[in-house]
Each structure stands twice: as structure tokens, then as C-alpha cells.
Amino acid sequence: GIRDYVRWLEFRRVLFRSIELKPDYATAYFNRAVAYHDLGERGECCEDLNTAASLGSDEAEQAMKEICK
């Protein structure tokens, strides 16, 4: 519903700001990838998973294998 959408917009704003302030923060990329995945945005999801994995996130690397085949 609308509350979920408003929460998503706020979460998205926080994630974008986190990445802006600390572009090497793998967890922010991973969390944004999860949000993109939940919205069905596969391309953006895989892009963020790739970035998170390149920053050392094992969790993102594993998720890439499952999602970004």
C-alpha cells in the first residue's frame, strides 16, 4: 500500500545518501540491491550486487550467483 511505498522512498533516500557519503560502503550497495530485487528491478539489483561484491561483500557475491545468472 501507500505506507510501504512511502517507507521504500525513505529507505531509498537513506541508501542513496549513505552511498553518496561513503561510496566504498558495501553494505549500503547490498541493501539497495535487495530493495531493487524486491521491486523487480533486476538490472539495478545486479549492478549494486556487483559493486558490493567488488568492495568485498561475500554476501553480495553469493547473491549475484543466484540472481544475476
Coordinates of N, CA and C in Angstrom, one line a residue:
G1 N 0.8 -1.2 0.0 CA 0.0 0.0 0.0 C 0.9 1.3 0.0
I2 N 0.2 2.3 0.2 CA 0.9 3.6 0.2 C 1.9 3.8 1.3
R3 N 1.7 3.2 2.5 CA 2.7 3.2 3.6 C 4.0 2.5 3.2
D4 N 3.8 1.4 2.5 CA 5.0 0.6 2.1 C 5.8 1.4 1.1
Y5 N 5.1 2.1 0.2 CA 5.7 2.9 -0.8 C 6.5 4.1 -0.2
V6 N 5.8 4.7 0.8 CA 6.5 5.9 1.5 C 7.7 5.4 2.2
R7 N 7.6 4.2 2.8 CA 8.8 3.6 3.5 C 9.9 3.3 2.5
W8 N 9.5 2.8 1.4 CA 10.5 2.5 0.3 C 11.2 3.8 -0.1
L9 N 10.5 4.8 -0.3 CA 11.1 6.1 -0.7 C 12.0 6.6 0.3
E10 N 11.7 6.5 1.6 CA 12.6 7.0 2.6 C 13.8 6.1 2.7
F11 N 13.6 4.8 2.7 CA 14.7 3.8 2.7 C 15.7 4.1 1.5
R12 N 15.1 4.3 0.3 CA 15.9 4.6 -0.9 C 16.7 5.9 -0.7
R13 N 16.1 6.9 -0.1 CA 16.8 8.2 0.1 C 18.0 8.0 1.0
V14 N 17.8 7.2 2.1 CA 18.8 7.0 3.1 C 20.0 6.2 2.4
L15 N 19.6 5.2 1.6 CA 20.6 4.4 1.0 C 21.4 5.2 0.0
F16 N 20.8 6.0 -0.9 CA 21.5 6.8 -1.8 C 22.4 7.8 -1.1
R17 N 21.9 8.4 0.0 CA 22.7 9.3 0.8 C 23.9 8.6 1.4
S18 N 23.7 7.4 1.9 CA 24.8 6.6 2.5 C 25.9 6.4 1.5
I19 N 25.5 6.0 0.3 CA 26.5 5.7 -0.8 C 27.1 7.0 -1.2
E20 N 26.4 8.1 -1.2 CA 27.0 9.4 -1.6 C 28.1 9.8 -0.6
L21 N 27.8 9.6 0.7 CA 28.7 10.0 1.8 C 29.9 9.0 1.9
K22 N 29.6 7.7 1.6 CA 30.7 6.7 1.7 C 30.6 5.7 0.6
P23 N 31.1 6.1 -0.6 CA 31.0 5.3 -1.8 C 31.6 3.9 -1.7
D24 N 32.4 3.6 -0.7 CA 33.0 2.3 -0.6 C 32.3 1.5 0.5
Y25 N 31.1 1.8 0.8 CA 30.3 1.1 1.9 C 29.5 0.0 1.2
A26 N 30.1 -1.2 1.2 CA 29.5 -2.3 0.5 C 28.1 -2.7 1.0
T27 N 27.9 -2.5 2.3 CA 26.6 -2.9 2.9 C 25.4 -2.0 2.3
A28 N 25.7 -0.7 2.1 CA 24.7 0.1 1.5 C 24.3 -0.3 0.1
Y29 N 25.3 -0.7 -0.7 CA 25.1 -1.2 -2.0 C 24.3 -2.5 -2.0
F30 N 24.6 -3.4 -1.0 CA 23.9 -4.7 -0.9 C 22.5 -4.4 -0.5
N31 N 22.2 -3.6 0.5 CA 20.9 -3.3 0.9 C 20.0 -2.6 -0.2
R32 N 20.7 -1.8 -1.0 CA 19.9 -1.2 -2.1 C 19.6 -2.2 -3.1
A33 N 20.5 -3.2 -3.3 CA 20.3 -4.3 -4.3 C 19.1 -5.1 -3.8
V34 N 19.0 -5.4 -2.5 CA 17.9 -6.1 -2.0 C 16.6 -5.4 -2.3
A35 N 16.6 -4.1 -2.1 CA 15.4 -3.3 -2.3 C 15.0 -3.3 -3.8
Y36 N 16.0 -3.2 -4.7 CA 15.8 -3.2 -6.1 C 15.2 -4.6 -6.5
H37 N 15.7 -5.7 -5.9 CA 15.3 -7.0 -6.2 C 13.8 -7.1 -5.8
D38 N 13.4 -6.6 -4.6 CA 12.1 -6.7 -4.1 C 11.1 -5.9 -5.1
L39 N 11.6 -4.9 -5.8 CA 10.8 -4.2 -6.7 C 10.8 -4.7 -8.1
G40 N 11.6 -5.8 -8.3 CA 11.7 -6.4 -9.6 C 12.6 -5.7 -10.6
E41 N 13.5 -4.9 -10.0 CA 14.5 -4.1 -10.8 C 15.8 -4.9 -10.9
R42 N 15.8 -6.0 -11.7 CA 16.9 -6.9 -11.8 C 18.2 -6.3 -12.2
G43 N 18.2 -5.4 -13.2 CA 19.4 -4.8 -13.7 C 20.1 -3.9 -12.6
E44 N 19.3 -3.1 -12.0 CA 19.9 -2.3 -10.9 C 20.3 -3.1 -9.7
C45 N 19.6 -4.2 -9.4 CA 19.9 -5.1 -8.4 C 21.3 -5.7 -8.6
C46 N 21.5 -6.2 -9.8 CA 22.8 -6.9 -10.2 C 23.9 -5.9 -10.2
E47 N 23.6 -4.7 -10.7 CA 24.7 -3.6 -10.7 C 25.2 -3.3 -9.3
D48 N 24.2 -3.2 -8.3 CA 24.6 -2.9 -6.9 C 25.3 -4.1 -6.3
L49 N 24.8 -5.3 -6.6 CA 25.4 -6.5 -6.1 C 26.9 -6.6 -6.6
N50 N 27.1 -6.3 -7.8 CA 28.4 -6.3 -8.4 C 29.3 -5.3 -7.7
T51 N 28.8 -4.1 -7.4 CA 29.6 -3.1 -6.7 C 29.9 -3.6 -5.3
A52 N 28.9 -4.1 -4.6 CA 29.1 -4.6 -3.2 C 30.1 -5.7 -3.2
A53 N 30.0 -6.6 -4.1 CA 31.0 -7.7 -4.2 C 32.4 -7.2 -4.5
S54 N 32.5 -6.3 -5.3 CA 33.9 -5.7 -5.7 C 34.4 -5.0 -4.5
L55 N 33.6 -4.6 -3.5 CA 34.0 -3.9 -2.3 C 34.3 -4.9 -1.2
G56 N 34.1 -6.2 -1.5 CA 34.4 -7.2 -0.5 C 33.3 -7.9 0.2
S57 N 32.1 -7.7 -0.3 CA 30.9 -8.4 0.3 C 30.7 -9.8 -0.2
D58 N 31.0 -10.7 0.7 CA 30.8 -12.2 0.3 C 29.3 -12.4 0.1
E59 N 28.5 -11.8 0.9 CA 27.0 -12.0 0.8 C 26.6 -11.5 -0.6
A60 N 27.1 -10.4 -1.1 CA 26.7 -9.9 -2.4 C 27.2 -10.8 -3.5
E61 N 28.4 -11.4 -3.3 CA 28.9 -12.3 -4.3 C 28.1 -13.5 -4.4
Q62 N 27.6 -14.1 -3.3 CA 26.8 -15.2 -3.3 C 25.4 -14.9 -4.0
A63 N 24.9 -13.8 -3.6 CA 23.6 -13.4 -4.2 C 23.7 -13.2 -5.7
M64 N 24.8 -12.6 -6.2 CA 25.0 -12.5 -7.6 C 24.9 -13.8 -8.3
K65 N 25.5 -14.8 -7.7 CA 25.4 -16.2 -8.3 C 24.0 -16.7 -8.5
E66 N 23.2 -16.3 -7.6 CA 21.8 -16.8 -7.6 C 20.9 -15.9 -8.4
I67 N 21.1 -14.6 -8.4 CA 20.2 -13.7 -9.1 C 20.6 -13.2 -10.4
C68 N 21.9 -13.1 -10.6 CA 22.4 -12.4 -11.8 C 23.0 -13.4 -12.8
K69 N 22.4 -14.5 -13.0 CA 22.9 -15.5 -13.9 C 22.9 -15.1 -15.3

